[in-house]
CSV table of C-alpha atoms in Angstrom, one decimal:
chain,number,residue,atom,x,y,z
T,299,MET,CA,-10.6,4.3,-21.7
T,300,ALA,CA,-9.8,0.9,-20.4
T,301,ILE,CA,-7.4,0.4,-17.4
T,302,LYS,CA,-4.3,-1.4,-18.6
T,303,LEU,CA,-2.1,-3.6,-16.3
T,304,TYR,CA,1.0,-5.5,-16.5
T,305,ASN,CA,0.3,-9.1,-15.9
T,306,THR,CA,3.2,-11.2,-14.5
T,307,LEU,CA,1.6,-14.3,-16.1
T,308,THR,CA,1.7,-13.0,-19.8
T,309,GLN,CA,4.5,-10.6,-19.3
T,310,LYS,CA,2.7,-7.8,-20.9
T,311,LYS,CA,0.2,-5.0,-20.5
T,312,GLU,CA,-3.4,-6.2,-20.8
T,313,SER,CA,-6.8,-4.2,-20.8
T,314,PHE,CA,-8.6,-5.1,-17.6
T,315,GLN,CA,-11.7,-7.2,-18.0
T,316,PRO,CA,-13.2,-8.3,-14.8
T,317,ILE,CA,-14.9,-11.6,-14.4
T,318,GLU,CA,-18.2,-10.0,-13.4
T,319,GLU,CA,-19.2,-6.5,-14.8
T,320,GLY,CA,-18.5,-3.6,-12.4
T,321,LYS,CA,-17.0,-5.8,-9.7
T,322,VAL,CA,-13.4,-6.8,-8.8
T,323,LYS,CA,-12.1,-9.7,-6.7
T,324,MET,CA,-8.7,-9.0,-5.4
T,325,TYR,CA,-6.4,-10.9,-3.2
T,326,VAL,CA,-3.2,-9.6,-1.7
T,327,CYS,CA,-0.7,-11.6,0.3
T,328,GLY,CA,-0.3,-10.2,3.7
T,329,PRO,CA,2.5,-10.5,6.2
T,330,THR,CA,3.6,-13.3,8.4
T,331,VAL,CA,2.9,-11.5,11.9
T,332,TYR,CA,5.9,-12.5,14.1
T,333,ASN,CA,7.4,-9.0,14.2
T,334,TYR,CA,6.6,-5.6,13.2
T,335,ILE,CA,6.5,-5.0,9.4
T,336,HIS,CA,9.4,-3.5,7.6
T,337,ILE,CA,9.2,-1.1,4.6
T,338,GLY,CA,9.4,-4.0,2.3
T,339,ASN,CA,6.1,-5.2,3.6
T,340,ALA,CA,4.8,-1.5,3.5
T,341,ARG,CA,5.4,-1.2,-0.1
T,342,PRO,CA,2.7,-3.7,-1.3
T,343,ALA,CA,0.3,-2.6,1.4
T,344,ILE,CA,0.6,0.9,0.1
T,345,VAL,CA,0.7,0.4,-3.7
T,346,PHE,CA,-2.2,-2.1,-3.7
T,347,ASP,CA,-4.1,0.0,-1.7
T,348,VAL,CA,-3.8,2.6,-4.4
T,349,VAL,CA,-4.7,0.1,-7.0
T,350,ARG,CA,-7.9,-0.7,-5.0
T,351,ARG,CA,-8.7,3.0,-4.5
T,352,TYR,CA,-8.2,3.8,-8.1
T,353,LEU,CA,-10.4,0.8,-9.2
T,354,GLU,CA,-13.1,2.1,-6.9
T,355,TYR,CA,-12.6,5.7,-8.3
T,356,ARG,CA,-13.3,4.0,-11.8
T,357,GLY,CA,-16.7,2.9,-10.5
T,358,TYR,CA,-15.8,-0.8,-9.6
T,359,ASP,CA,-17.0,-2.5,-6.5
T,360,VAL,CA,-13.8,-4.0,-5.2
T,361,ARG,CA,-13.8,-7.1,-2.7
T,362,TYR,CA,-10.2,-6.7,-1.2
T,363,ILE,CA,-8.9,-9.6,0.7
T,364,SER,CA,-5.7,-9.6,2.5
T,365,ASN,CA,-4.4,-12.4,4.9
T,366,PHE,CA,-2.4,-12.9,8.2
T,367,THR,CA,-0.2,-15.8,8.2
T,368,ASP,CA,-0.6,-16.3,12.1
T,369,VAL,CA,1.3,-19.6,12.4
T,370,ASP,CA,4.5,-20.7,10.9
T,371,ASP,CA,8.2,-21.5,11.7
T,372,LYS,CA,9.1,-18.0,12.3
T,373,LEU,CA,6.1,-17.2,14.7
T,374,ILE,CA,6.8,-20.5,16.6
T,375,ARG,CA,10.6,-19.4,16.9
T,376,ALA,CA,9.6,-15.8,18.0
T,377,ALA,CA,7.2,-17.2,20.5
T,378,ASN,CA,9.8,-19.5,22.0
T,379,GLU,CA,12.3,-16.5,22.1
T,380,LEU,CA,9.8,-14.4,24.0
T,381,GLY,CA,8.5,-17.1,26.2
T,382,GLU,CA,5.0,-16.7,24.9
T,383,GLU,CA,2.2,-18.6,23.2
T,384,VAL,CA,2.0,-18.3,19.3
T,385,PRO,CA,-1.5,-16.9,19.3
T,386,ASP,CA,-0.5,-14.0,21.8
T,387,VAL,CA,2.5,-13.1,19.6
T,388,ALA,CA,0.3,-13.0,16.5
T,389,GLU,CA,-2.4,-11.0,18.0
T,390,ARG,CA,0.1,-8.3,19.2
T,391,PHE,CA,1.8,-8.0,15.9
T,392,ILE,CA,-1.7,-8.0,13.9
T,393,GLU,CA,-2.7,-5.0,16.0
T,394,ALA,CA,0.6,-3.4,15.3
T,395,TYR,CA,0.3,-3.9,11.7
T,396,HIS,CA,-3.3,-2.3,11.7
T,397,GLU,CA,-1.6,0.6,13.6
T,398,ASP,CA,1.2,0.9,11.3
T,399,THR,CA,-0.4,0.6,8.1
T,400,GLY,CA,-3.3,2.8,9.3
T,401,ALA,CA,-0.8,5.6,9.9
T,402,LEU,CA,0.4,5.2,6.3
T,403,GLY,CA,-3.2,5.7,4.9
T,404,VAL,CA,-3.9,2.0,4.0
T,405,LYS,CA,-7.6,1.0,4.2
T,406,ARG,CA,-8.4,-2.2,5.8
T,407,ALA,CA,-9.4,-5.1,3.7
T,408,ASN,CA,-12.9,-6.1,3.4
T,409,GLU,CA,-11.7,-9.2,5.2
T,410,HIS,CA,-8.5,-10.1,7.0
T,411,PRO,CA,-8.5,-13.8,7.2
T,412,ARG,CA,-6.1,-15.6,9.5
T,413,VAL,CA,-4.6,-19.2,8.9
T,414,THR,CA,-5.7,-20.3,12.4
T,415,GLU,CA,-9.3,-19.4,11.7
T,416,ASN,CA,-9.5,-21.3,8.4
T,417,MET,CA,-7.8,-24.6,9.3
T,418,ASP,CA,-10.9,-26.7,8.3
T,419,GLU,CA,-11.0,-25.3,4.8
T,420,ILE,CA,-7.2,-25.8,4.6
T,421,ILE,CA,-7.3,-29.3,5.6
T,422,ALA,CA,-10.3,-29.9,3.3
T,423,PHE,CA,-8.3,-28.5,0.5
T,424,ILE,CA,-5.4,-30.9,1.2
T,425,GLU,CA,-7.6,-33.9,1.2
T,426,ALA,CA,-9.4,-32.9,-1.9
T,427,LEU,CA,-5.9,-32.9,-3.6
T,428,ILE,CA,-5.0,-36.2,-2.3
T,429,GLU,CA,-8.2,-37.5,-3.6
T,430,LYS,CA,-7.3,-36.3,-7.1
T,431,ASP,CA,-3.8,-37.8,-6.8
T,432,PHE,CA,-2.2,-34.4,-6.8
T,433,ALA,CA,-0.8,-34.8,-3.3
T,434,TYR,CA,0.4,-37.7,-1.1
T,435,GLU,CA,1.2,-38.3,2.6
T,436,SER,CA,4.5,-39.3,3.9
T,437,GLU,CA,5.0,-40.0,7.5
T,438,GLY,CA,2.7,-37.4,8.7
T,439,ASP,CA,3.8,-34.8,6.2
T,440,VAL,CA,1.8,-34.1,2.9
T,441,TYR,CA,3.4,-33.0,-0.5
T,442,PHE,CA,2.1,-31.9,-3.7
T,443,ARG,CA,3.1,-33.8,-6.7
T,444,THR,CA,4.5,-30.8,-8.7
T,445,LYS,CA,5.3,-32.7,-12.1
T,446,GLN,CA,2.0,-34.0,-12.3
T,447,PHE,CA,0.6,-30.5,-12.7
T,448,GLU,CA,1.1,-29.7,-16.4
T,449,GLY,CA,2.3,-25.9,-16.6
T,450,TYR,CA,4.2,-25.6,-13.5
T,451,GLY,CA,6.6,-22.7,-13.7
T,452,LYS,CA,4.1,-20.6,-15.9
T,453,LEU,CA,3.9,-17.7,-13.7
T,454,SER,CA,7.6,-17.3,-13.0
T,455,HIS,CA,8.5,-18.5,-16.5
T,456,GLN,CA,10.6,-21.3,-15.6
T,457,SER,CA,10.7,-24.7,-16.9
T,458,ILE,CA,10.5,-28.0,-14.9
T,459,ASP,CA,14.2,-28.6,-16.2
T,460,GLU,CA,15.4,-25.4,-14.9
T,461,LEU,CA,13.7,-25.8,-11.5
T,462,LYS,CA,15.1,-29.3,-11.1
T,463,LEU,CA,18.6,-27.9,-11.2
T,464,GLY,CA,18.0,-25.8,-8.0
T,465,SER,CA,15.8,-28.4,-6.0
T,466,ARG,CA,16.8,-30.9,-3.4
T,467,ILE,CA,15.4,-33.1,-0.8
T,468,GLY,CA,16.0,-31.5,2.7
T,469,VAL,CA,17.1,-33.3,5.8
T,470,GLY,CA,14.1,-35.1,7.2
T,471,GLU,CA,11.9,-34.7,4.1
T,472,LYS,CA,10.2,-37.9,2.6
T,473,LYS,CA,9.4,-36.7,-0.9
T,474,GLU,CA,8.8,-38.7,-4.1
T,475,ASP,CA,10.7,-35.9,-6.0
T,476,PRO,CA,12.8,-32.8,-5.2
T,477,LEU,CA,10.3,-30.6,-6.8
T,478,ASP,CA,7.4,-31.6,-4.5
T,479,PHE,CA,6.5,-28.8,-2.0
T,480,THR,CA,4.8,-29.2,1.5
T,481,LEU,CA,1.2,-28.9,2.1
T,482,TRP,CA,1.1,-30.2,5.5
T,483,LYS,CA,4.0,-30.5,8.2
T,484,ALA,CA,3.8,-33.1,10.8
T,485,ALA,CA,4.0,-31.5,14.3
T,486,LYS,CA,7.2,-31.4,16.3
T,487,GLU,CA,7.2,-32.0,20.0
T,488,GLY,CA,5.8,-29.0,21.9
T,489,GLU,CA,4.7,-27.2,18.8
T,490,ILE,CA,1.3,-25.7,18.2
T,491,SER,CA,-0.7,-28.1,16.0
T,492,TRP,CA,-4.1,-29.1,14.5
T,493,SER,CA,-5.6,-32.7,14.2
T,494,SER,CA,-5.9,-34.1,10.6
T,495,ALA,CA,-6.2,-37.4,9.0
T,496,TRP,CA,-2.4,-37.6,8.7
T,497,GLY,CA,-2.0,-36.8,12.4
T,498,GLU,CA,-1.1,-33.6,14.3
T,499,GLY,CA,0.4,-30.9,12.3
T,500,ARG,CA,0.0,-27.5,10.7
T,501,PRO,CA,-0.2,-26.4,7.0
T,502,GLY,CA,2.4,-25.3,4.7
T,503,TRP,CA,2.7,-21.7,3.7
T,504,HIS,CA,1.4,-21.7,0.0
T,505,ILE,CA,-1.7,-23.8,0.6
T,506,GLU,CA,-2.9,-21.4,3.2
T,507,CYS,CA,-3.3,-18.6,0.7
T,508,SER,CA,-5.2,-20.9,-1.9
T,509,ALA,CA,-7.6,-22.0,0.6
T,510,MET,CA,-8.4,-18.6,1.9
T,511,ALA,CA,-8.6,-17.0,-1.5
T,512,GLN,CA,-11.0,-19.7,-2.6
T,513,LYS,CA,-13.2,-19.3,0.5
T,514,TYR,CA,-13.5,-15.5,0.4
T,515,LEU,CA,-13.4,-15.1,-3.4
T,516,GLY,CA,-14.2,-18.3,-5.2
T,517,ASP,CA,-12.3,-20.6,-7.6
T,518,THR,CA,-11.2,-17.7,-10.1
T,519,ILE,CA,-10.4,-14.3,-9.0
T,520,ASP,CA,-9.6,-11.1,-11.0
T,521,ILE,CA,-6.3,-9.8,-9.4
T,522,HIS,CA,-3.9,-11.7,-7.2
T,523,ALA,CA,-1.0,-9.4,-6.0
T,524,GLY,CA,2.1,-9.2,-3.7
T,525,GLY,CA,5.8,-8.5,-3.6
T,526,LYS,CA,8.0,-9.6,-6.5
T,527,ASP,CA,9.8,-12.0,-4.2
T,528,LEU,CA,6.5,-14.0,-3.8
T,529,ALA,CA,6.1,-14.9,-7.5
T,530,PHE,CA,8.3,-17.9,-7.0
T,531,PRO,CA,7.8,-20.2,-5.2
T,532,HIS,CA,4.8,-18.9,-3.3
T,533,HIS,CA,2.4,-17.7,-6.1
T,534,GLU,CA,3.7,-20.3,-8.5
T,535,ASN,CA,2.7,-23.0,-5.9
T,536,GLU,CA,-0.6,-21.4,-5.4
T,537,VAL,CA,-1.4,-21.6,-9.0
T,538,ALA,CA,-0.5,-25.3,-9.2
T,539,GLN,CA,-2.4,-26.5,-6.2
T,540,THR,CA,-5.5,-24.2,-6.8
T,541,GLU,CA,-5.8,-25.0,-10.5
T,542,ALA,CA,-5.1,-28.7,-9.9
T,543,LEU,CA,-8.1,-28.7,-7.5
T,544,THR,CA,-10.5,-26.7,-9.4
T,545,GLY,CA,-9.5,-27.2,-13.1
T,546,HIS,CA,-10.1,-23.4,-13.5
T,547,THR,CA,-7.7,-20.5,-13.9
T,548,PHE,CA,-6.8,-19.2,-10.3
T,549,ALA,CA,-6.2,-15.6,-11.2
T,550,ASN,CA,-6.6,-13.8,-14.4
T,551,TYR,CA,-4.1,-11.0,-13.5
T,552,TRP,CA,-1.0,-11.2,-11.4
T,553,LEU,CA,0.4,-8.0,-10.1
T,554,HIS,CA,4.0,-7.8,-8.4
T,555,ASN,CA,5.7,-4.8,-6.9
T,556,GLY,CA,9.5,-4.2,-7.1
T,557,TYR,CA,12.0,-4.6,-4.3
T,558,ILE,CA,13.1,-1.9,-1.8
T,559,ASN,CA,16.7,-1.1,-1.6
T,560,ILE,CA,18.4,0.7,1.4
T,561,ASN,CA,21.1,3.3,0.3
T,562,ASN,CA,21.4,1.2,-2.8
T,563,GLU,CA,21.9,-2.1,-1.1
T,564,LYS,CA,19.3,-5.0,-0.6
T,565,MET,CA,17.5,-4.7,2.5
T,566,SER,CA,18.5,-7.6,4.8
T,567,LYS,CA,18.9,-8.4,8.6
T,568,SER,CA,22.5,-9.5,7.9
T,569,LEU,CA,23.5,-6.1,6.5
T,570,GLY,CA,21.8,-4.5,9.4
T,571,ASN,CA,19.8,-2.1,7.2
T,572,PHE,CA,16.3,-3.5,8.2
T,573,VAL,CA,14.0,-0.6,8.6
T,574,LEU,CA,10.8,-1.2,10.6
T,575,VAL,CA,7.7,1.0,9.8
T,576,HIS,CA,6.9,1.1,13.5
T,577,ASP,CA,10.3,3.1,14.1
T,578,LEU,CA,10.2,5.0,10.8
T,579,ILE,CA,6.9,6.7,11.4
T,580,LYS,CA,8.2,7.9,14.7
T,581,GLN,CA,10.8,9.9,12.8
T,582,HIS,CA,9.0,10.9,9.7
T,583,ASP,CA,5.7,12.0,8.5
T,584,PRO,CA,3.9,8.9,7.6
T,585,GLU,CA,2.2,10.7,4.6
T,586,ALA,CA,5.5,11.6,3.3
T,587,ILE,CA,6.5,8.0,3.5
T,588,ARG,CA,3.5,7.1,1.3
T,589,PHE,CA,4.2,9.8,-1.1
T,590,PHE,CA,7.7,8.6,-1.3
T,591,MET,CA,6.5,5.0,-2.1
T,592,LEU,CA,4.3,6.3,-4.9
T,593,SER,CA,6.9,8.6,-6.4
T,594,VAL,CA,8.3,5.4,-8.2
T,595,HIS,CA,6.2,3.1,-10.4
T,596,TYR,CA,5.2,0.2,-8.4
T,597,ARG,CA,7.0,-2.6,-10.6
T,598,ASN,CA,10.2,-0.7,-10.5
T,599,PRO,CA,12.8,-1.1,-7.5
T,600,ILE,CA,12.9,1.9,-5.2
T,601,ASN,CA,16.0,3.2,-3.2
T,602,PHE,CA,15.3,4.3,0.3
T,603,ASN,CA,17.3,6.7,2.4
T,604,HIS,CA,16.4,9.4,4.9
T,605,GLU,CA,17.4,12.2,2.4
T,606,LEU,CA,15.1,11.0,-0.3
T,607,LEU,CA,12.3,10.7,2.2
T,608,GLN,CA,12.9,14.3,3.3
T,609,SER,CA,12.8,15.3,-0.3
T,610,ALA,CA,9.4,13.6,-0.7
T,611,LYS,CA,8.4,15.6,2.3
T,612,THR,CA,9.5,18.8,0.9
T,613,GLY,CA,7.4,17.9,-2.3
T,614,LEU,CA,4.2,17.0,-0.4
T,615,ASP,CA,4.4,20.2,1.5
T,616,ARG,CA,4.7,22.4,-1.6
T,617,ILE,CA,1.4,20.8,-2.7
T,618,LYS,CA,-0.2,21.3,0.9
T,619,ASP,CA,0.9,25.0,0.7
T,620,THR,CA,-0.7,25.4,-2.6
T,621,VAL,CA,-4.1,23.9,-1.2
T,622,GLU,CA,-3.8,26.1,1.7
T,623,ASN,CA,-3.2,29.2,-0.3
T,624,LEU,CA,-6.1,28.2,-2.5
T,625,GLU,CA,-8.5,27.7,0.7
T,626,HIS,CA,-7.1,31.1,2.2
T,627,ARG,CA,-7.8,33.1,-1.0
T,628,LEU,CA,-11.2,31.4,-1.2
T,629,GLU,CA,-12.3,32.9,2.0
T,630,ASN,CA,-11.4,36.3,0.7
T,631,SER,CA,-12.3,36.2,-3.0
T,632,ALA,CA,-15.0,37.9,-4.9
T,633,ASP,CA,-17.2,35.7,-7.3
T,634,LEU,CA,-15.7,36.7,-10.7
T,635,ALA,CA,-16.9,34.9,-13.7
T,636,GLU,CA,-14.6,36.1,-16.6
T,637,ASP,CA,-12.0,33.2,-16.5
T,638,VAL,CA,-14.2,30.4,-15.4
T,639,ALA,CA,-14.9,28.5,-18.7
T,640,ALA,CA,-11.2,28.5,-19.6
T,641,TRP,CA,-10.2,27.3,-16.2
T,642,LYS,CA,-13.0,24.5,-16.2
T,643,GLU,CA,-11.4,23.3,-19.5
T,644,LYS,CA,-8.0,23.4,-18.1
T,645,ILE,CA,-8.9,21.5,-15.0
T,646,GLU,CA,-10.6,18.8,-16.9
T,647,GLU,CA,-7.5,18.4,-19.0
T,648,PHE,CA,-5.4,17.8,-15.7
T,649,ARG,CA,-8.1,15.4,-14.6
T,650,GLN,CA,-7.9,13.4,-18.1
T,651,ARG,CA,-4.2,13.3,-18.1
T,652,PHE,CA,-4.0,11.9,-14.3
T,653,VAL,CA,-6.4,9.4,-15.2
T,654,GLU,CA,-4.5,8.4,-18.3
T,655,GLU,CA,-1.4,7.8,-16.3
T,656,MET,CA,-3.2,5.9,-13.8
T,657,ASP,CA,-5.0,3.7,-16.5
T,658,ASP,CA,-1.5,3.0,-17.6
T,659,ASP,CA,-0.6,0.3,-15.2
T,660,PHE,CA,-1.3,2.5,-12.3
T,661,ASN,CA,1.6,4.9,-12.9
T,662,THR,CA,1.6,6.9,-9.7
T,663,ALA,CA,5.0,8.4,-10.5
T,664,ASN,CA,3.6,10.2,-13.7
T,665,ALA,CA,0.5,11.1,-11.8
T,666,ILE,CA,2.4,12.8,-9.1
T,667,SER,CA,4.3,14.8,-11.8
T,668,ILE,CA,1.0,16.0,-13.0
T,669,LEU,CA,0.1,17.1,-9.6
T,670,PHE,CA,3.1,19.1,-9.4
T,671,GLU,CA,2.2,20.8,-12.6
T,672,LEU,CA,-1.3,21.6,-11.2
T,673,SER,CA,0.3,23.1,-8.2
T,674,LYS,CA,2.4,25.3,-10.3
T,675,GLU,CA,-0.6,26.4,-12.4
T,676,ALA,CA,-2.6,27.0,-9.2
T,677,ASN,CA,0.2,29.2,-7.8
T,678,LEU,CA,0.4,31.2,-10.8
T,679,TYR,CA,-3.4,31.9,-10.8
T,680,LEU,CA,-3.0,32.9,-7.1
T,681,GLN,CA,-0.4,35.6,-8.1
T,682,GLY,CA,-3.1,37.5,-9.9
T,683,SER,CA,-5.0,40.3,-8.1
T,684,ASN,CA,-8.4,38.8,-9.0
T,685,SER,CA,-9.8,35.1,-8.6
T,686,SER,CA,-13.1,33.3,-9.0
T,687,LYS,CA,-14.6,31.4,-6.2
T,688,GLU,CA,-15.7,28.9,-8.6
T,689,VAL,CA,-12.3,28.3,-10.0
T,690,LEU,CA,-10.8,28.2,-6.5
T,691,GLU,CA,-13.5,25.8,-5.5
T,692,LEU,CA,-12.7,23.5,-8.6
T,693,LEU,CA,-9.1,23.7,-8.0
T,694,ILE,CA,-9.3,22.6,-4.4
T,695,GLU,CA,-11.8,19.9,-5.4
T,696,LEU,CA,-9.3,18.4,-7.9
T,697,PHE,CA,-6.4,18.4,-5.5
T,698,ASN,CA,-9.0,16.5,-3.1
T,699,GLU,CA,-9.9,14.1,-5.8
T,700,PHE,CA,-6.4,13.1,-6.6
T,701,GLY,CA,-5.4,12.8,-3.1
T,702,SER,CA,-8.2,10.5,-2.3
T,703,ILE,CA,-7.0,8.2,-5.1
T,704,LEU,CA,-3.5,8.3,-3.8
T,705,GLY,CA,-4.5,8.1,-0.2
T,706,VAL,CA,-2.8,11.3,0.7
T,707,SER,CA,-4.4,14.5,2.2
T,708,PHE,CA,-3.2,17.7,0.7
T,709,ARG,CA,-4.9,19.8,3.4
T,710,ALA,CA,-2.6,21.1,6.0
T,711,GLU,CA,-3.6,20.3,9.5
T,712,LYS,CA,-4.3,23.4,11.6
T,713,ALA,CA,-3.4,23.1,15.2
T,714,LEU,CA,-5.5,25.2,17.4
T,715,LEU,CA,-3.9,28.4,18.9
T,716,ASP,CA,-4.0,28.5,22.7
T,717,GLU,CA,-5.6,31.9,24.2
T,718,ASP,CA,-2.2,33.5,24.8
T,719,ILE,CA,-1.0,33.1,21.2
T,720,ASP,CA,-4.6,34.3,20.0
T,721,GLN,CA,-4.1,37.3,22.1
T,722,LEU,CA,-0.6,38.0,20.9
T,723,ILE,CA,-1.8,38.0,17.3
T,724,GLU,CA,-4.6,40.3,18.1
T,725,GLU,CA,-2.1,42.6,19.8
T,726,ARG,CA,0.0,42.5,16.8
T,727,ASN,CA,-2.7,43.5,14.7
T,728,LYS,CA,-3.4,46.5,16.8
T,729,ALA,CA,0.2,47.4,17.1
T,730,ARG,CA,0.4,47.4,13.1
T,731,LYS,CA,-2.8,49.8,13.0
T,732,GLU,CA,-1.2,52.1,15.3
T,733,ARG,CA,2.0,52.0,13.3
T,734,ASN,CA,3.8,50.6,16.2
T,735,PHE,CA,6.0,48.3,14.0
T,736,ALA,CA,8.6,47.8,16.6
T,737,ARG,CA,6.1,46.1,18.8
T,738,ALA,CA,4.7,44.3,15.9
T,739,ASP,CA,8.0,42.8,14.9
T,740,GLU,CA,8.6,41.9,18.6
T,741,ILE,CA,5.4,39.8,18.7
T,742,ARG,CA,6.2,38.3,15.3
T,743,ASP,CA,9.5,37.0,16.8
T,744,GLU,CA,8.0,35.9,20.0
T,745,LEU,CA,5.6,33.9,18.0
T,746,LYS,CA,8.2,32.4,15.8
T,747,ASP,CA,10.0,31.3,19.0
T,748,GLN,CA,7.0,29.2,19.8
T,749,GLY,CA,6.8,27.6,16.5
T,750,ILE,CA,4.2,30.0,14.9
T,751,LEU,CA,5.0,31.6,11.6
T,752,LEU,CA,3.1,34.6,10.4
T,753,GLU,CA,2.4,35.7,6.9
T,754,ASP,CA,0.9,39.2,6.1
T,755,THR,CA,-1.0,38.9,3.0
T,756,PRO,CA,-3.5,41.4,1.1
T,757,GLN,CA,-6.5,39.3,2.6
T,758,GLY,CA,-5.2,39.4,6.3
T,759,VAL,CA,-2.7,37.6,8.6
T,760,ARG,CA,-2.1,34.0,8.1
T,761,TRP,CA,-0.3,31.7,10.3
T,762,LYS,CA,1.2,28.0,10.3
T,763,ARG,CA,3.2,26.0,12.5
T,764,MET,CA,6.7,25.4,11.6
């Protein structure tokens, strides 16, 4: 069964056909590293990490590139405010990005190119556009001749006439046309800059991704992805300048994730509802944040608040409890065979249903619903007095399989008990054998005060931290 994905370019779901059999070239726009990332940045990092994981699960060799914009107006402003150099600010927040997204279970890209490390390629790209008459220099700035590129607006589905209504020439800009966009900015006094044929300066935002995508993935790539807010003008301009240079389709499939709202309001600094991941992961389980992000289809908007996040945590814990119960039963289970065939069939049905949902434009929301169904079935199985080791192993394996796709572990972390608590549990076991239930209850309460919850089962005493 083919994977179908919604292509922003065509505005419909299409069967995925890679350029090269069994391989995927994927570029995801990364952050501008002038501060810690907010949850709006975290959403594409998480959802496209899942897309990558799922493509790999389906057997594709994915080359995944995600950039860092480590020089631009925001970085220069942040560096001035902090009294630091731009590269130092960028380096600090690149490290913070890896730390925060790592906590959220995001795998590192095959390459994380930086603008400042690809300046030669960016300048050469601009020079080639000038040679082809798609770009021009004006008093140290370089602009792209937007009207000269036939099809401008095809990604965001806007016509040139519509775009002209909202365009203007800003103060200090020397454009031929209001629609033209910047490829190179002449340096202002004291700003970080690089030498070029047009003088000292730095690149515009859009040209950076085009140059880096071409360098690391080639003229045409399979999938280009990012937040919905990037579709215009960033991705539209990438299409124009890249296809103007190469004469080839830039990306065959464009994926865009929806916005995040905070308590049903758009997230913005002016509203004071800006949520940084760096702060959020100190307050909430990072896996629960990821699970929450995946509980809504990636193209739909998602509403965030702490209550919804706690609800996601509760749901995740339910699944973890199921897996923990399966593992506990496995340690104390006989190898019965009477129901293995039926369960093998049922487990395969769950796998196929999960795959069908993920094949349908990476529908993690429906896939998670199937996970809860699987958890319910597994718990019903555990209520029986007999169980098969093989069935238990197959169920655990399936949970782990689904977890690896979603980037979430369903195995509860077991903290080690210290010697005192070990001794108390042993003492309680002895008290129960001697029918000293008052002492046994006293120890249970003592452990509870220390955050250890005991559960007496037919297979023995289980414990977990509260």
